[in-house]
XYZ file of C-alpha atoms in Angstrom:
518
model
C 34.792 12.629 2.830
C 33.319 9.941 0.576
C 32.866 10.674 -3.028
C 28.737 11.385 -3.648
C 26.758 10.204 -6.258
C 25.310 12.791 -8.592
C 21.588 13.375 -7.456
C 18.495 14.889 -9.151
C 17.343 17.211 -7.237
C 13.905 18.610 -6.538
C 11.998 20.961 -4.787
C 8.274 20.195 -4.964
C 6.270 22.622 -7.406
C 3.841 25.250 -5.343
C 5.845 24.521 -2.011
C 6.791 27.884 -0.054
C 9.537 27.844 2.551
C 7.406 26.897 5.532
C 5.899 23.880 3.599
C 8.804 22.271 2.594
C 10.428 22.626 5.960
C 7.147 21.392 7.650
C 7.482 18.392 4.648
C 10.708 16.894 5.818
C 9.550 16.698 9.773
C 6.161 14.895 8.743
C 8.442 12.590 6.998
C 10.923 11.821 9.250
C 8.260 10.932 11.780
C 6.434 9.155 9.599
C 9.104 7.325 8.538
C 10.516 6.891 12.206
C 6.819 5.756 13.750
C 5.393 3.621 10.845
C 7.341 2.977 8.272
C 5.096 3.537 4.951
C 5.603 0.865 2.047
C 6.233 2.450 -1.479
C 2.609 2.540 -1.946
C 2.087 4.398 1.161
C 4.746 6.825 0.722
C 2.803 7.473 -2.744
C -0.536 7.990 -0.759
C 1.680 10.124 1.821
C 3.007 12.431 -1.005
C -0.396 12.804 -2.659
C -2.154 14.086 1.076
C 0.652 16.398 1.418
C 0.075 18.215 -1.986
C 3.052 16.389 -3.796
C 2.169 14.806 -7.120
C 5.384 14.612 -9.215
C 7.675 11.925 -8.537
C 10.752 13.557 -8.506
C 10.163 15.303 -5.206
C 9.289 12.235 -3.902
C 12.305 10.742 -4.601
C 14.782 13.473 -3.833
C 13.007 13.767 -0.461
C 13.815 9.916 0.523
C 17.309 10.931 -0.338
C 17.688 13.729 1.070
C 16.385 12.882 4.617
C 18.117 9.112 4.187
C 14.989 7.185 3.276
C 15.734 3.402 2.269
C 14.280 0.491 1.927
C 12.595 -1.785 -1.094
C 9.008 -3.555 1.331
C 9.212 -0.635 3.768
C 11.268 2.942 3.586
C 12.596 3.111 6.974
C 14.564 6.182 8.567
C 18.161 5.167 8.381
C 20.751 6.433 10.314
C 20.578 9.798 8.690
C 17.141 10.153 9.119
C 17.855 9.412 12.923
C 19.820 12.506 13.162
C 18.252 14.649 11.204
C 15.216 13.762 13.579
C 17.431 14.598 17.031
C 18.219 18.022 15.067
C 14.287 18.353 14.714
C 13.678 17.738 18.682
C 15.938 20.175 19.483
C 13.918 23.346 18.099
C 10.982 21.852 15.778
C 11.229 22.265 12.151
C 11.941 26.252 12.505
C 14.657 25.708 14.449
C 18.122 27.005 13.367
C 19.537 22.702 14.448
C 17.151 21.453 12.159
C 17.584 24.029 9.210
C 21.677 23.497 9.674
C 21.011 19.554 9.892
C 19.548 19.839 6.464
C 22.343 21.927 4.875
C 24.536 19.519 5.662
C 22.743 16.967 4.232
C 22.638 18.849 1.047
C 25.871 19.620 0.868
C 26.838 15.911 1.668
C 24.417 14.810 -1.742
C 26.731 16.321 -3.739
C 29.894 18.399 -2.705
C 31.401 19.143 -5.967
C 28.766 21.283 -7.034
C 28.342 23.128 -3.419
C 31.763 23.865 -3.067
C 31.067 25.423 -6.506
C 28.873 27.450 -6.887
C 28.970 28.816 -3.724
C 33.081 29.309 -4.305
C 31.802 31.492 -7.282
C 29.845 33.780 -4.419
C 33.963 34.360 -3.121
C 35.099 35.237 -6.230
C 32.625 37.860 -7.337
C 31.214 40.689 -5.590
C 29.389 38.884 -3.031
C 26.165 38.642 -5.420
C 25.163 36.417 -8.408
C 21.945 36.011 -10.105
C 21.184 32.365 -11.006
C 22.448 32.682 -14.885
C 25.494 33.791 -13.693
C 25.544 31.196 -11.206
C 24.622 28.663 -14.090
C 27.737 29.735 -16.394
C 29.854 29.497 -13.818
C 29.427 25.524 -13.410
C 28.997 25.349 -17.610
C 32.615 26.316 -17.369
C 35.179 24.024 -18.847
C 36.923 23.957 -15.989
C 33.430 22.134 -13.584
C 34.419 18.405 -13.528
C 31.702 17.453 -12.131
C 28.080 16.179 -13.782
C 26.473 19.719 -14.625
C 23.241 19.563 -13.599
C 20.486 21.570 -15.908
C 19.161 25.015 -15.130
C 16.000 23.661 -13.644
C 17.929 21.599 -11.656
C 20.532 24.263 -10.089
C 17.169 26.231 -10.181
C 15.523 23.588 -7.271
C 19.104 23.771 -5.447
C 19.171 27.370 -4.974
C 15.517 27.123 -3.874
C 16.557 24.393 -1.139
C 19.229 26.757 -0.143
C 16.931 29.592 0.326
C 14.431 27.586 2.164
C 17.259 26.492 4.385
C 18.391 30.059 5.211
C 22.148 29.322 3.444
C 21.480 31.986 0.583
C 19.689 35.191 0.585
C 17.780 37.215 -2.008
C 19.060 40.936 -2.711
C 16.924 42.021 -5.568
C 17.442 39.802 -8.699
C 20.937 38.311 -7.344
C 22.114 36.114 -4.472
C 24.370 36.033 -1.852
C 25.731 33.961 1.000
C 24.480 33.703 4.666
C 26.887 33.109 7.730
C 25.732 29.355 7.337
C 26.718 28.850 3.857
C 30.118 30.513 4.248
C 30.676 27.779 7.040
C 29.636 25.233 4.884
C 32.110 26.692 1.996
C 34.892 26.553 4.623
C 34.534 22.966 5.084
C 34.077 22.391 1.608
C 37.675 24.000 0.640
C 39.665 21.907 2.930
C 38.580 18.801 1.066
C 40.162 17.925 -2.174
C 38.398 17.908 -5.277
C 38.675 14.355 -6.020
C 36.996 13.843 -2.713
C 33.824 15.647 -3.420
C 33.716 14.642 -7.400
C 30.687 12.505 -7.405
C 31.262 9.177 -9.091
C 28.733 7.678 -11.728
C 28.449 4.717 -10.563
C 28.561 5.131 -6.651
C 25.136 3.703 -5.106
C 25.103 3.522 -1.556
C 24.478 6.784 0.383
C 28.312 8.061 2.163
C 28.654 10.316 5.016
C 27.895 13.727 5.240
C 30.294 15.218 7.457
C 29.785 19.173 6.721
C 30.210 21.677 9.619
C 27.718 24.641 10.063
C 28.405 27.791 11.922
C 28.347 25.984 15.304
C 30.633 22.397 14.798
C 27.669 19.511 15.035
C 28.311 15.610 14.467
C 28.075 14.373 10.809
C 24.828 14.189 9.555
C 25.340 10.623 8.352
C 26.736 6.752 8.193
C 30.362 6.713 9.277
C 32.063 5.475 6.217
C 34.084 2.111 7.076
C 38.042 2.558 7.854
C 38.758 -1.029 6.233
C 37.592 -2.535 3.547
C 35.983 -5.832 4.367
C 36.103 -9.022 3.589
C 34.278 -9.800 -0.388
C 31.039 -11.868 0.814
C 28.712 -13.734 -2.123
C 26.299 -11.520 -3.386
C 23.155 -11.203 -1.565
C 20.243 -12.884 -4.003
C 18.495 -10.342 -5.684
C 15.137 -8.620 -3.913
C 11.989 -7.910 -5.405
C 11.102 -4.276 -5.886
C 8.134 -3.093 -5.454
C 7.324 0.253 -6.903
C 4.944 2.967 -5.479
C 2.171 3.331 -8.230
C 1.741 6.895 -9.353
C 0.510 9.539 -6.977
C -3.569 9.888 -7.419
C -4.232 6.837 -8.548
C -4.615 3.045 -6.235
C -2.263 0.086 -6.017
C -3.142 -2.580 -8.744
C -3.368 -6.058 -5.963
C -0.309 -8.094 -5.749
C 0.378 -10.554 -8.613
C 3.223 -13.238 -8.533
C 6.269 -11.487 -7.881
C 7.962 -14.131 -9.389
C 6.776 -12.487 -12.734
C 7.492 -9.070 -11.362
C 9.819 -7.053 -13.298
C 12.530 -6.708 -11.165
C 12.579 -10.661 -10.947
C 13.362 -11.331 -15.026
C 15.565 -8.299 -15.990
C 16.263 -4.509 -15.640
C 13.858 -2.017 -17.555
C 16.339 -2.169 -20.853
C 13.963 -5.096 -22.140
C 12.671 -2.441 -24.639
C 15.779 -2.240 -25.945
C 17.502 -5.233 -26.051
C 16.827 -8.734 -27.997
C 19.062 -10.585 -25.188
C 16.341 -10.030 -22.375
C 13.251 -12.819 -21.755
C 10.818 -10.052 -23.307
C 8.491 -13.512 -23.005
C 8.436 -13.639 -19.729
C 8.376 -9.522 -19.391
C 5.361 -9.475 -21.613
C 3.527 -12.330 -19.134
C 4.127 -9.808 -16.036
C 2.648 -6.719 -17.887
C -0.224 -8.553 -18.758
C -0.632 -10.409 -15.613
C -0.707 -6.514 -14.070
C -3.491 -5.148 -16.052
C -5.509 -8.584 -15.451
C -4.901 -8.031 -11.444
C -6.380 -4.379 -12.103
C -9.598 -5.484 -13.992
C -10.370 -8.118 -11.584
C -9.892 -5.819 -8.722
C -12.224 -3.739 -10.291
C -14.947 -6.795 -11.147
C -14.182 -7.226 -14.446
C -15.954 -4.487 -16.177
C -16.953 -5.070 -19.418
C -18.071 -2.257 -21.700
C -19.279 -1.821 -24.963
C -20.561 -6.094 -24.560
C -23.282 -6.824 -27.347
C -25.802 -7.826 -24.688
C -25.098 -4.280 -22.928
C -26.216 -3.042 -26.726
C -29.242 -4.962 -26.481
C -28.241 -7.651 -28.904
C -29.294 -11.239 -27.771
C -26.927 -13.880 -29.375
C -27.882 -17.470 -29.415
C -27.458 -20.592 -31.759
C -30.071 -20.489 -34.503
C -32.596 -24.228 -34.782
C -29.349 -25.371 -36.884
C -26.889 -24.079 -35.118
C -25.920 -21.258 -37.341
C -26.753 -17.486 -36.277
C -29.702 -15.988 -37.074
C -29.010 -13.375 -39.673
C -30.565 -10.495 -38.289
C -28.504 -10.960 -35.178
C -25.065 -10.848 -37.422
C -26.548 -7.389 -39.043
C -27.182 -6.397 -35.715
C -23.330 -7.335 -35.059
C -21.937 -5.160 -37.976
C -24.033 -1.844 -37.295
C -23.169 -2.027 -33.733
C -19.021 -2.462 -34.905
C -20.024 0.471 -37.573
C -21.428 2.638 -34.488
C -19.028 2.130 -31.934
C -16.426 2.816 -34.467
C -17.912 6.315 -35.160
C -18.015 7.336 -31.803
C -20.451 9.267 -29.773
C -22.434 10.363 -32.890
C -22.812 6.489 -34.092
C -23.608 5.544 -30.126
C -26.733 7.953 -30.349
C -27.721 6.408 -34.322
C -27.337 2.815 -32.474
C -29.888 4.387 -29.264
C -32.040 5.235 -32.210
C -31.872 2.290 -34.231
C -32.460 -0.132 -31.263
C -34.867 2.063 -29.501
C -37.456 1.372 -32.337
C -36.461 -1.840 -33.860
C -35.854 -0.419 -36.956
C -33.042 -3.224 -37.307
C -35.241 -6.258 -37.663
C -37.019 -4.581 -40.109
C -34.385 -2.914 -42.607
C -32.573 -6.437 -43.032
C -35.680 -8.444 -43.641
C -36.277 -5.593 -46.153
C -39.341 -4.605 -44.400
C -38.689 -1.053 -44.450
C -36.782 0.957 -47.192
C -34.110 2.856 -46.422
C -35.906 6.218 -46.915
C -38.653 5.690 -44.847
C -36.042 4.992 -41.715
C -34.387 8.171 -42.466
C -37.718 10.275 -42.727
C -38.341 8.428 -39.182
C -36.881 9.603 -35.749
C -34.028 8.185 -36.638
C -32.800 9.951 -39.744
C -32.781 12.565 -36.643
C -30.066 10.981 -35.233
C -25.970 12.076 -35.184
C -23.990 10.188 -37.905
C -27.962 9.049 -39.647
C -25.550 8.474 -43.003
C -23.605 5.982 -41.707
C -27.222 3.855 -42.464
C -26.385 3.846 -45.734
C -23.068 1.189 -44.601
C -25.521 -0.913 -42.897
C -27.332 -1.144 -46.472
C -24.291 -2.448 -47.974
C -23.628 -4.961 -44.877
C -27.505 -6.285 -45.365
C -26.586 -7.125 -49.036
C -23.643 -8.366 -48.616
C -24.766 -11.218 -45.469
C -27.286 -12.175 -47.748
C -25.151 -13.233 -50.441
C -21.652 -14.879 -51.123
C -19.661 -12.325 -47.985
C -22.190 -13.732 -45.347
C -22.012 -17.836 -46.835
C -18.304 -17.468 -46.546
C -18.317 -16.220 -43.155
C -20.517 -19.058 -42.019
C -17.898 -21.659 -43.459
C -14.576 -19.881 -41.974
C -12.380 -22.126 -39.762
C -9.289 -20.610 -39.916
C -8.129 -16.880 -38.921
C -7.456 -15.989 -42.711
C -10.971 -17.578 -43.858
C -12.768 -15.114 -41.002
C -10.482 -11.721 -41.502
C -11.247 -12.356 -45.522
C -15.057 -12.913 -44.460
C -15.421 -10.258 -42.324
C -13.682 -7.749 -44.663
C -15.984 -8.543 -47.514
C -19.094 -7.377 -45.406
C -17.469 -4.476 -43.902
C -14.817 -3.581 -45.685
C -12.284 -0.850 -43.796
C -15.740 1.161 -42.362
C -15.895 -0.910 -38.977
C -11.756 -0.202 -38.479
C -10.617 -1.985 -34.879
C -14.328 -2.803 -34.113
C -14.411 -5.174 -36.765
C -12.696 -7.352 -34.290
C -15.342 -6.875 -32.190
C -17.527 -8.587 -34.296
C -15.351 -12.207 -33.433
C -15.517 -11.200 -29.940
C -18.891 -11.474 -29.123
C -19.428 -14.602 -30.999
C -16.875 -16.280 -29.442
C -17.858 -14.828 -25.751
C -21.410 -16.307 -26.814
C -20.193 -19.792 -27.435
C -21.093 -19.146 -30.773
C -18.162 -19.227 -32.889
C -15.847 -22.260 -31.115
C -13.297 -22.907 -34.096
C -9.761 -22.777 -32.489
C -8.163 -20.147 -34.647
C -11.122 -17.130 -34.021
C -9.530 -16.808 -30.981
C -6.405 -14.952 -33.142
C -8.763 -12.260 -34.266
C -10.968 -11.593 -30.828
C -9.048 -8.998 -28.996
C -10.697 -5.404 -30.873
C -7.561 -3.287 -30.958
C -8.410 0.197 -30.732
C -6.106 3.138 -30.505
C -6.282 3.105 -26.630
C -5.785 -0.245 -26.151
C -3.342 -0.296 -28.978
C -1.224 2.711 -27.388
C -1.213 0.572 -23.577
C -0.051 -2.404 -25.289
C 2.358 -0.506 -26.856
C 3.618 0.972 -23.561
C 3.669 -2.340 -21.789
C 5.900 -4.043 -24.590
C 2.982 -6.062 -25.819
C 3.386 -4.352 -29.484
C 6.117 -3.090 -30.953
C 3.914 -0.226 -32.026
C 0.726 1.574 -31.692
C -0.083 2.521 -34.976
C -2.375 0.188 -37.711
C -2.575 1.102 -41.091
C -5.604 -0.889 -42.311
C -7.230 -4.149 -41.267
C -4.113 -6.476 -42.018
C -2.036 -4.493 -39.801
C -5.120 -4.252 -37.371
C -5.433 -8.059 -37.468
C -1.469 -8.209 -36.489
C -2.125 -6.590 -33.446
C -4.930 -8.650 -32.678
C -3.145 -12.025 -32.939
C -0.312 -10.457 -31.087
C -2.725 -9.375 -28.025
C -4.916 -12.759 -28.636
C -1.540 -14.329 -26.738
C -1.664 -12.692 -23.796
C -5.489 -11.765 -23.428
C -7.537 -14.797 -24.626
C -11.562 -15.741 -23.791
C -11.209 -16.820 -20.279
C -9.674 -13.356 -19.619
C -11.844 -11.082 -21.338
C -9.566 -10.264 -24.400
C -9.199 -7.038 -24.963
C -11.690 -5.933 -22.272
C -8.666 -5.525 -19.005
C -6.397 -3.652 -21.493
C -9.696 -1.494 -22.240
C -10.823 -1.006 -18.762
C -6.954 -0.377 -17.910
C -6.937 2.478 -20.500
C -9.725 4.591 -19.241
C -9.000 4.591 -15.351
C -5.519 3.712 -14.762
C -4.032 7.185 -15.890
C -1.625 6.117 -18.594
C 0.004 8.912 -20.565
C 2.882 9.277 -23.046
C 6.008 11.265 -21.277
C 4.722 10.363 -18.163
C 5.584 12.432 -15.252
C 4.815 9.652 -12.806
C 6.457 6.516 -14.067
C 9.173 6.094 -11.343
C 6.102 5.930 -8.810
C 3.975 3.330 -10.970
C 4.066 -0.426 -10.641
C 4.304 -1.080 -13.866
C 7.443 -2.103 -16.297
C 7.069 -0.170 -19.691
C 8.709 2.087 -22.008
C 8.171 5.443 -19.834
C 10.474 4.452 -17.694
C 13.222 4.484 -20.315
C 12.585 7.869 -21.959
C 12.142 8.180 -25.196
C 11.922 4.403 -26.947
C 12.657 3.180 -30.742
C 11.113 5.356 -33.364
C 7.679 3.501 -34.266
C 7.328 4.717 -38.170
C-alpha cells in the first residue's frame, strides 16, 4: 500500500448517522450526473445543511472528489458508487466501501487506534483512545482530540465501532479492517507530509471486495515538463453568492501562493490589484450602491457664481461628517437638522444656538454634538475655511480640513473630500490622496485583503495614511471607498473565519493567524 497523506478530517456538525450516510450518495451522484463547479458544490453543501468548510472538504476526499473548473467523481468515486447500487446507502457494500476508504486516508492512525482495541479489554473510551496515539511511540502526525473525535464518529456511522456505555469497542468489520492493516508495514501506512495525489485504498472488509481506489503505478515513468500551472477557482463561502468572474490573469493562484502576507519576495503589487479588482466585481454586480452620498443626505453641491462653494453647503459638509461619525444618534440629529432647515439658518447666524436646541431638534439623539457645528461655522468663516479654499496639495487640504474639524469628524473627515471631488467640485490632482473615508469596516477589509498593513488609526495622520494607501487602488471612477464599504456590510467578512477555504478571495484568513498589528 501507498503511503497516505495526513488528512483533516470532519464529520459535519448536527449530522446523525442516517444523514451523513444519505450525504455521501447525494454526492456521488451528483458528482457522477453533473459535475458541480466549486461554486456549486458550495451551493450543494449549503441545501444539504452543511455550512463549515471543513466537511466540505473532507467529503471531496473522502468519496475521491477532484477537480479545479469542475469536481468530477474519479475513479474512487466510481466504486464507491457500484458499492451504492448494490444495496442503496444502508446497505452493508456501501457502508464497507466507505471503511475502506477511511482506512485508505490514513492507515497509520487506523491501524492504531484500533490496535489499541487488541491490546486492552476490548473497550476504550475516546481519552483513552486519545493517549494512546499521544504516546511517544505514534510516528505518525497526531491528529487533535476534535479531530480523532470526528474519526470515531465516521466509524460509528459506518458500523466499524460500537458504543457500550461511555467506551468503545470493535465490530466484525473493523477487526477485518485491523487484519489487513497488520500485515502492512509501518513505513507503508506512515503518511508522508508532503504526499499530494490521492493512492490506493486497498483495505479488505469482512467479505474480500476490490480496492476502493486508483491502482498505484508498478513503474515509475518517464519525468515529463511540468504541466503549466491552472487557475483555481475557489468555492465562495457557504450562504453567501459568487462575486462575477474578474481576469483570472490577476487571480491569486496566477501571481503566487497565499504566503504573500508574509513574505517581501512575492508581487504583493500585483496581489493587491486582484483583491481590489474582486471587491469592484462585487459592487458592480450589485449596481454600485452608494450609501451615506451627500445628495442621499439632501445636500445639493454645485459651483458657486465664482466657482468657489457656497459656504453654507461646506457647513452642511462638516455636520453631515460630524453625524455620520456619531452614528445612529447623529443620523437622527442630521433627520432633524435637515428636516427643518435649521442649517441655512445657524451658519448665516440667523438663529442662535439656543433657540435650535429649545426647537424640535434639541429633541434629537446626540442634540450636543450642535455645539461642534458652532465651532465649524466660526471657523469656515475665518482663516480654517480661506485656507481650505486655496489647498492644492494633499498636505494643504488634511491641514485645512483639520483646522475646521479638528479630530471630532474621525474617518468621515475624509468624507468631506469625497463628495467634492464626486461633485466635480474639488479637481486638484492630489485630493484624490485623501478621498477614500476609511472607517473601521472598511479599514478592517482592507486589512484582510492585504491592502493595509493594519486596521487600526490612531488620529487623523494615521487616518490620512490609510486613505492615500486605499486612494491607489479605489480612485473616483471607482467609487473610492464606496465597493470596499458596500463589500463590508453584505459580503460576510469576519476575523477567524470559519469559511475561508470556500471563499474566492486571497487574504490573511487563509493563513491563520497573520503579523501582530500593534
Amino acid at each position: 500500500m501507498a503511503p497516505m497523506p495526513t488528512i483533516e478530517f470532519a464529520s459535519g456538525s448536527g449530522l446523525d448517522a442516517g444523514a451523513r450516510l444519505s450525504l455521501c450518495a447525494d454526492l456521488i451522484q451528483t458528482a457522477a450526473e453533473t459535475p458541480p463547479s466549486p461554486v456549486r458544490y458550495a451551493r450543494w453543501l449549503r441545501d444539504h445543511g452543511v455550512s463549515d468548510r471543513e466537511t466540505g472538504v473532507f467529503l471531496a476526499s473522502l468519496l475521491g472528489i477532484r477537480g479545479r473548473s469542475s469536481l468530477e467523481a474519479g475513479t474512487v468515486a466510481g466504486e464507491l458508487r457500484k458499492a451504492l447500487e448494490k444495496g442503496g446507502q444502508e446497505g452493508d457494500a456501501f457502508r464497507t466501501a466507505l471503511f475502506e476508504r477511511m482506512l485508505a486516508l490514513d492507515g497509520y492512525l487506523a491501524l492504531h487506534v484500533l490496535g489499541a482495541f487488541k491490546t486492552s479489554n476490548g473497550l476504550l473510551s475516546d481519552r483513552e483512545l486519545y493517549a494512546r496515539i499521544s504516546s511517544p511511540s505514534y510516528g505518525g502526525r497526531r491528529p487533535t482530540s476534535a479531530g480523532l473525535g470526528h474519526w470515531l464518529t465516521w466509524m460509528l456511522t459506518l458500523g466499524a465501532i460500537e458504543k457500550v456505555g461511555f467506551q468503545r469497542r470493535l465490530t466484525p468489520m473493523a477487526e477485518a479492517g485491523l487484519a489487513y492493516l497488520e500485515g502492512a508495514s509501518e513505513e507503508e501506512l506512515r503518511p508522508p507530509p508532503e504526499e499530494e495525489e490521492e493512492p490506493p485504498a486497498p483495505v479488505a472488509g469482512a467479505t474480500p471486495q476490490a480496492p476502493v481506489a486508483e491502482a498505484a503505478p508498478t513503474a515509475a515513468p518517464e519525468p515529463a515538463p511540468a504541466p503549466a500551472p491552472e487557475p483555481v477557482t475557489a468555492s465562495v463561502p457557504p450562504l453567501l453568492e459568487a462575486p462575477p468572474e474578474v481576469d483570472e490573469s490577476l487571480a491569486p493562484s496566477a501571481y503566487a501562493p497565499h504566503h504573500r502576507f508574509f513574505s517581501e519576495a512575492i508581487p504583493r503589487d500585483a496581489a493587491c490589484e486582484a483583491s481590489a479588482r474582486r471587491v469592484l466585481a462585487w459592487w458592480h454586480a450589485a449596481g454600485c450602491p452608494a450609501a451615506d452620498r451627500a445628495s442621499a443626505l439632501g445636500i445639493e453641491l454645485a459651483a458657486g457664481p465664482h466657482g468657489g462653494v457656497d459656504g453654507t453647503r461646506l457647513f452642511a459638509l462638516f455636520a453631515a461628517a460630524r453625524c455620520l461619525e456619531a452614528g445612529p444618534g447623529g443620523r437622527a440629529l442630521w433627520a432633524a437638522l435637515a428636516g427643518v432647515g435649521t442649517l441655512e439658518r445657524l451658519y448665516r447666524e440667523e438663529t442662535s444656538l439656543e433657540e435650535v436646541l429649545e426647537g424640535p431638534v434639541g429633541e434629537a439623539p446626540a442634540a450636543g454634538l450642535l455645539v461642534d457645528l458652532v465651532r465649524y461655522r466660526r471657523r469656515l468663516q475665518g482663516e480654517a475655511g480661506r485656507a481650505l479654499a486655496r489647498a492644492r496639495t494633499s498636505e494643504q487640504l488634511l491641514e485645512a480640513l483639520t483646522a475646521v474639524a479638528g479630530t471630532t469628524a474621525g474617518a468621515h473627515l475624509f468624507w468631506i473630500p469625497r463628495e467634492m471631488r464626486l461633485a466635480g467640485l474639488w479637481r486638484f490632482p492630489e485630493v484624490e490622496r485623501l478621498c477614500p473615508v476609511p472607517t473601521a469596516a472598511v479599514r478592517e477589509h482592507a486589512y484582510r485583503l492585504g491592502l493595509l498593513p493594519g486596521h487600526y488609526a490612531r488620529g487623523t495622520e494615521e487616518l490620512a495614511l490609510a486613505a492615500r494607501r486605499l486612494s491607489v487602488w479605489f480612485r473616483a471612477s471607482e467609487g473610492f471607498d464606496l465597493p470596499l464599504a458596500h463589500f463590508a456590510r453584505t459580503y460576510g467578512c469576519a476575523f477567524h473565519c470559519e469559511r475561508s477555504a470556500l471563499c474566492h478571495l486571497d487574504c490573511r484568513e487563509r493563513e491563520g493567524p497573520g503579523p501582530v498589528d500593534l
